[in-house]
Short mmCIF file of C-alpha atoms and ligand atoms in Angstrom, two decimals:
data_model
loop_
_atom_site.label_atom_id
_atom_site.label_comp_id
_atom_site.label_asym_id
_atom_site.label_seq_id
_atom_site.Cartn_x
_atom_site.Cartn_y
_atom_site.Cartn_z
CA TYR A 1 -136.69 -133.82 -121.78
CA ILE A 2 -140.34 -132.91 -121.31
CA SER A 3 -139.84 -132.31 -117.60
CA GLY A 4 -136.96 -129.89 -118.29
CA LYS A 5 -139.20 -127.92 -120.63
CA LYS A 6 -141.94 -127.91 -118.03
CA LYS A 7 -139.56 -126.62 -115.37
CA ALA A 8 -138.34 -123.79 -117.59
CA THR A 9 -141.93 -122.90 -118.35
CA GLU A 10 -142.69 -122.83 -114.62
CA VAL A 11 -139.77 -120.44 -114.10
CA ALA A 12 -141.25 -118.14 -116.74
CA HIS A 13 -144.75 -118.37 -115.23
CA SER A 14 -143.45 -117.50 -111.76
CA ILE A 15 -141.76 -114.38 -113.16
CA TRP A 16 -144.86 -113.26 -115.08
CA LYS A 17 -146.71 -113.03 -111.75
CA HIS A 18 -144.53 -110.09 -110.73
CA PHE A 19 -145.40 -108.08 -113.82
CA VAL A 20 -148.95 -108.97 -114.80
CA GLN A 21 -152.00 -107.63 -112.98
CA LYS A 22 -155.71 -108.42 -113.08
CA GLY A 23 -157.36 -106.67 -116.01
CA ASP A 24 -154.19 -106.58 -118.13
CA THR A 25 -153.91 -107.46 -121.81
CA VAL A 26 -151.28 -110.08 -122.63
CA VAL A 27 -150.20 -112.02 -125.72
CA ASP A 28 -149.35 -115.70 -126.11
CA ALA A 29 -147.32 -115.72 -129.33
CA THR A 30 -147.08 -119.54 -129.47
CA CYS A 31 -150.24 -121.17 -128.07
CA GLY A 32 -149.23 -124.80 -128.71
CA ASN A 33 -151.24 -126.97 -126.32
CA GLY A 34 -152.54 -123.98 -124.38
CA TYR A 35 -150.79 -124.31 -121.04
CA ASP A 36 -149.18 -120.88 -121.26
CA THR A 37 -152.46 -119.36 -122.48
CA LEU A 38 -154.22 -120.84 -119.45
CA ALA A 39 -151.55 -119.55 -117.04
CA MET A 40 -151.85 -116.08 -118.58
CA LEU A 41 -155.61 -116.09 -118.30
CA LYS A 42 -155.42 -116.89 -114.60
CA LEU A 43 -153.19 -113.84 -114.11
CA VAL A 44 -155.35 -111.32 -116.00
CA ALA A 45 -158.97 -112.41 -115.47
CA ASP A 46 -160.73 -110.39 -112.78
CA ASP A 47 -164.19 -110.72 -111.23
CA SER A 48 -165.64 -107.94 -113.39
CA GLY A 49 -164.81 -109.61 -116.70
CA ASN A 50 -161.70 -107.56 -117.41
CA GLY A 51 -158.42 -108.89 -118.75
CA CYS A 52 -157.60 -110.13 -122.22
CA VAL A 53 -155.36 -112.80 -123.73
CA TYR A 54 -154.54 -112.70 -127.44
CA GLY A 55 -153.23 -116.09 -128.55
CA MET A 56 -151.82 -117.19 -131.87
CA ASP A 57 -150.30 -120.22 -133.57
CA ILE A 58 -149.69 -121.20 -137.18
CA GLN A 59 -151.07 -124.72 -136.64
CA THR A 60 -154.80 -125.37 -136.54
CA VAL A 61 -154.22 -128.42 -134.35
CA ALA A 62 -152.45 -126.24 -131.77
CA LEU A 63 -155.35 -123.80 -131.58
CA GLU A 64 -157.76 -126.74 -131.33
CA ASN A 65 -155.72 -128.21 -128.46
CA THR A 66 -155.67 -124.81 -126.76
CA SER A 67 -159.43 -124.40 -127.17
CA LEU A 68 -160.10 -127.89 -125.81
CA LEU A 69 -157.93 -127.24 -122.74
CA LEU A 70 -159.60 -123.90 -122.07
CA ASP A 71 -163.13 -125.23 -122.63
CA ARG A 72 -162.37 -128.00 -120.14
CA LEU A 73 -160.76 -125.91 -117.41
CA VAL A 74 -162.07 -122.39 -117.72
CA HIS A 75 -165.45 -120.89 -116.83
CA PRO A 76 -167.31 -119.57 -119.93
CA ASN A 77 -167.13 -116.00 -118.56
CA GLU A 78 -163.33 -116.24 -118.44
CA ARG A 79 -163.13 -118.14 -121.73
CA MET A 80 -164.59 -115.04 -123.41
CA LEU A 81 -161.47 -113.09 -122.44
CA ILE A 82 -159.30 -115.20 -124.78
CA LYS A 83 -159.05 -114.45 -128.48
CA LEU A 84 -157.26 -117.04 -130.62
CA PHE A 85 -155.90 -116.37 -134.11
CA PRO A 86 -154.43 -118.73 -136.73
CA VAL A 87 -151.66 -116.33 -137.68
CA CYS A 88 -147.88 -116.12 -137.62
CA HIS A 89 -146.69 -114.17 -134.59
CA SER A 90 -144.77 -111.83 -136.88
CA ARG A 91 -148.25 -110.49 -137.77
CA MET A 92 -149.42 -109.90 -134.20
CA GLU A 93 -150.02 -106.22 -134.94
CA ASP A 94 -152.70 -107.25 -137.48
CA VAL A 95 -154.85 -108.89 -134.80
CA ILE A 96 -154.15 -106.77 -131.70
CA PRO A 97 -155.96 -103.42 -131.89
CA LYS A 98 -153.68 -100.43 -132.27
CA ASP A 99 -152.87 -98.54 -129.04
CA THR A 100 -153.69 -101.56 -126.84
CA PHE A 101 -151.57 -101.44 -123.67
CA VAL A 102 -149.90 -104.86 -123.67
CA ARG A 103 -148.22 -106.00 -120.43
CA LEU A 104 -146.66 -109.28 -121.55
CA VAL A 105 -145.78 -110.99 -124.82
CA ALA A 106 -144.72 -114.60 -124.23
CA PHE A 107 -142.97 -116.94 -126.64
CA ASN A 108 -142.41 -120.64 -126.05
CA LEU A 109 -140.27 -121.50 -129.05
CA GLY A 110 -139.73 -124.77 -130.88
CA TYR A 111 -142.24 -127.39 -131.97
CA LEU A 112 -145.63 -128.48 -130.65
CA PRO A 113 -145.14 -131.12 -127.93
CA GLY A 114 -146.81 -134.28 -129.20
CA GLY A 115 -147.19 -132.75 -132.67
CA ASP A 116 -145.30 -132.50 -135.98
CA LYS A 117 -141.66 -131.78 -135.07
CA SER A 118 -140.98 -130.41 -138.56
CA ILE A 119 -143.27 -127.42 -137.91
CA LEU A 120 -141.40 -125.18 -135.52
CA THR A 121 -140.54 -121.57 -134.87
CA VAL A 122 -137.75 -120.21 -137.07
CA SER A 123 -135.51 -117.13 -136.91
CA GLU A 124 -137.02 -115.66 -140.10
CA THR A 125 -140.33 -115.11 -138.34
CA THR A 126 -139.22 -115.08 -134.69
CA LEU A 127 -137.13 -111.94 -135.30
CA PRO A 128 -139.95 -109.85 -136.87
CA ALA A 129 -142.26 -111.17 -134.14
CA LEU A 130 -139.87 -109.89 -131.46
CA GLN A 131 -139.69 -106.54 -133.25
CA ALA A 132 -143.50 -106.38 -133.30
CA ALA A 133 -143.65 -107.38 -129.62
CA SER A 134 -141.21 -104.61 -128.70
CA ARG A 135 -143.47 -102.08 -130.48
CA ILE A 136 -146.77 -103.12 -128.93
CA LEU A 137 -145.47 -103.62 -125.39
CA GLY A 138 -146.43 -100.92 -122.89
CA PRO A 139 -143.81 -99.28 -120.62
CA GLY A 140 -143.05 -101.65 -117.73
CA GLY A 141 -144.15 -104.60 -119.86
CA LEU A 142 -142.26 -107.82 -120.44
CA ILE A 143 -141.24 -110.00 -123.38
CA SER A 144 -140.68 -113.54 -122.10
CA LEU A 145 -139.10 -116.35 -124.10
CA VAL A 146 -138.52 -120.01 -123.34
CA VAL A 147 -135.95 -121.18 -125.88
CA TYR A 148 -134.72 -124.72 -126.57
CA VAL A 149 -131.39 -125.21 -128.26
CA GLY A 150 -131.35 -129.03 -128.40
CA HIS A 151 -133.22 -129.45 -131.71
CA PRO A 152 -131.91 -128.65 -135.22
CA GLY A 153 -132.05 -124.90 -135.76
CA GLY A 154 -132.60 -124.23 -132.05
CA ARG A 155 -129.12 -122.87 -131.39
CA GLU A 156 -129.32 -120.52 -134.39
CA GLU A 157 -132.74 -119.27 -133.28
CA PHE A 158 -131.39 -118.65 -129.77
CA GLU A 159 -128.49 -116.63 -131.26
CA THR A 160 -131.03 -114.56 -133.23
CA VAL A 161 -133.03 -113.85 -130.07
CA GLN A 162 -129.89 -112.94 -128.15
CA THR A 163 -128.64 -110.63 -130.92
CA PHE A 164 -132.03 -108.93 -130.97
CA ALA A 165 -131.82 -108.37 -127.20
CA SER A 166 -128.29 -107.00 -127.38
CA GLY A 167 -129.56 -104.38 -129.83
CA LEU A 168 -132.26 -103.02 -127.47
CA SER A 169 -131.32 -99.69 -125.92
CA THR A 170 -130.05 -99.78 -122.34
CA GLU A 171 -132.11 -96.63 -121.62
CA ASN A 172 -135.41 -98.33 -122.35
CA TRP A 173 -134.81 -102.03 -121.77
CA ILE A 174 -133.46 -104.46 -119.20
CA CYS A 175 -132.63 -107.83 -120.76
CA CYS A 176 -131.79 -110.94 -118.74
CA LYS A 177 -131.12 -114.59 -119.43
CA ILE A 178 -131.72 -117.56 -117.13
CA GLU A 179 -129.88 -120.67 -118.22
CA MET A 180 -130.51 -124.20 -116.93
CA VAL A 181 -126.83 -124.98 -116.52
CA ASN A 182 -127.37 -128.62 -115.50
CA ARG A 183 -129.05 -129.47 -118.85
CA GLN A 184 -126.07 -129.39 -121.20
CA ALA A 185 -127.43 -131.99 -123.63
CA ALA A 186 -130.62 -130.07 -124.37
CA PRO A 187 -130.38 -126.66 -122.75
CA VAL A 188 -133.45 -124.59 -122.04
CA ILE A 189 -133.05 -120.86 -121.67
CA VAL A 190 -135.51 -118.31 -120.35
CA LEU A 191 -135.01 -114.78 -121.64
CA LEU A 192 -136.74 -111.72 -120.23
CA PHE A 193 -136.78 -108.27 -121.80
CA LYS A 194 -138.41 -105.56 -119.67
CA LYS A 195 -139.34 -102.28 -121.33
N1 SAM B 1 -147.05 -122.45 -125.30
C1 SAM B 1 -147.29 -123.83 -125.67
C2 SAM B 1 -147.94 -124.60 -124.55
O1 SAM B 1 -148.12 -124.06 -123.44
O2 SAM B 1 -148.28 -125.76 -124.79
C3 SAM B 1 -146.09 -124.51 -126.29
C4 SAM B 1 -145.63 -123.88 -127.57
S1 SAM B 1 -144.75 -124.95 -128.64
C5 SAM B 1 -143.21 -125.14 -127.86
C6 SAM B 1 -144.38 -123.89 -130.02
C7 SAM B 1 -145.59 -123.55 -130.88
O3 SAM B 1 -145.22 -122.50 -131.76
C8 SAM B 1 -146.09 -124.68 -131.77
O4 SAM B 1 -147.42 -124.99 -131.49
C9 SAM B 1 -145.95 -124.12 -133.19
O5 SAM B 1 -146.99 -124.48 -134.07
C10 SAM B 1 -145.97 -122.62 -132.93
N2 SAM B 1 -145.38 -121.81 -134.00
C11 SAM B 1 -144.37 -122.14 -134.84
N3 SAM B 1 -144.10 -121.12 -135.67
C12 SAM B 1 -144.97 -120.12 -135.35
C13 SAM B 1 -145.20 -118.82 -135.86
N4 SAM B 1 -144.46 -118.33 -136.86
N5 SAM B 1 -146.20 -118.08 -135.32
C14 SAM B 1 -146.95 -118.56 -134.28
N6 SAM B 1 -146.78 -119.81 -133.76
C15 SAM B 1 -145.80 -120.57 -134.28
#
């Protein structure tokens, strides 16, 4: 199961590379253990100290895990480019300065791997978070989601995400879905919404 999640995440990371440039500002809406945050940092950090990653999670332990990973693997100069916040992603506009040009907002939904499986993303906050992401994203930017439908509530959350995407205007958005069709027991889906 873990390896399927990892593969889906790798698919998302490989797509980010085509959109994100050095010096960009990006948002990790679900830091978890920090692997996505780290991948984002590597894409945005340039030699002159430009680039910025805003990361958030509702669990203190997740932000601690993210910090530990970054402190271990990232040079202090690059570490300074990451700002972590213990907030719900539906409130991302409270922590990201107004008029920031955001290139990517990434969600990796579900529960913290190795953590409390009862604390997980839910439609009630995922939907307002997607609405916030669509507002702060700059033209040409990308909302990326890795969604798991194998756990309780996962299918319903996926439907919420898909309904949100279907409501985005065809003039301003391109929305795609990549489905791991050989994982029927616990499907993982990567969704990409380009503004
Ligand atoms: N991106 C992570 C990584 O690379 O390790 C994995 C993320 S994990 C699948 C999902 C995370 O979302 C969990 O750490 C959980 O605490 C967090 N989460 C759940 N609800 C949230 C919310 N409303 N706002 C922000 N984070 C939330």
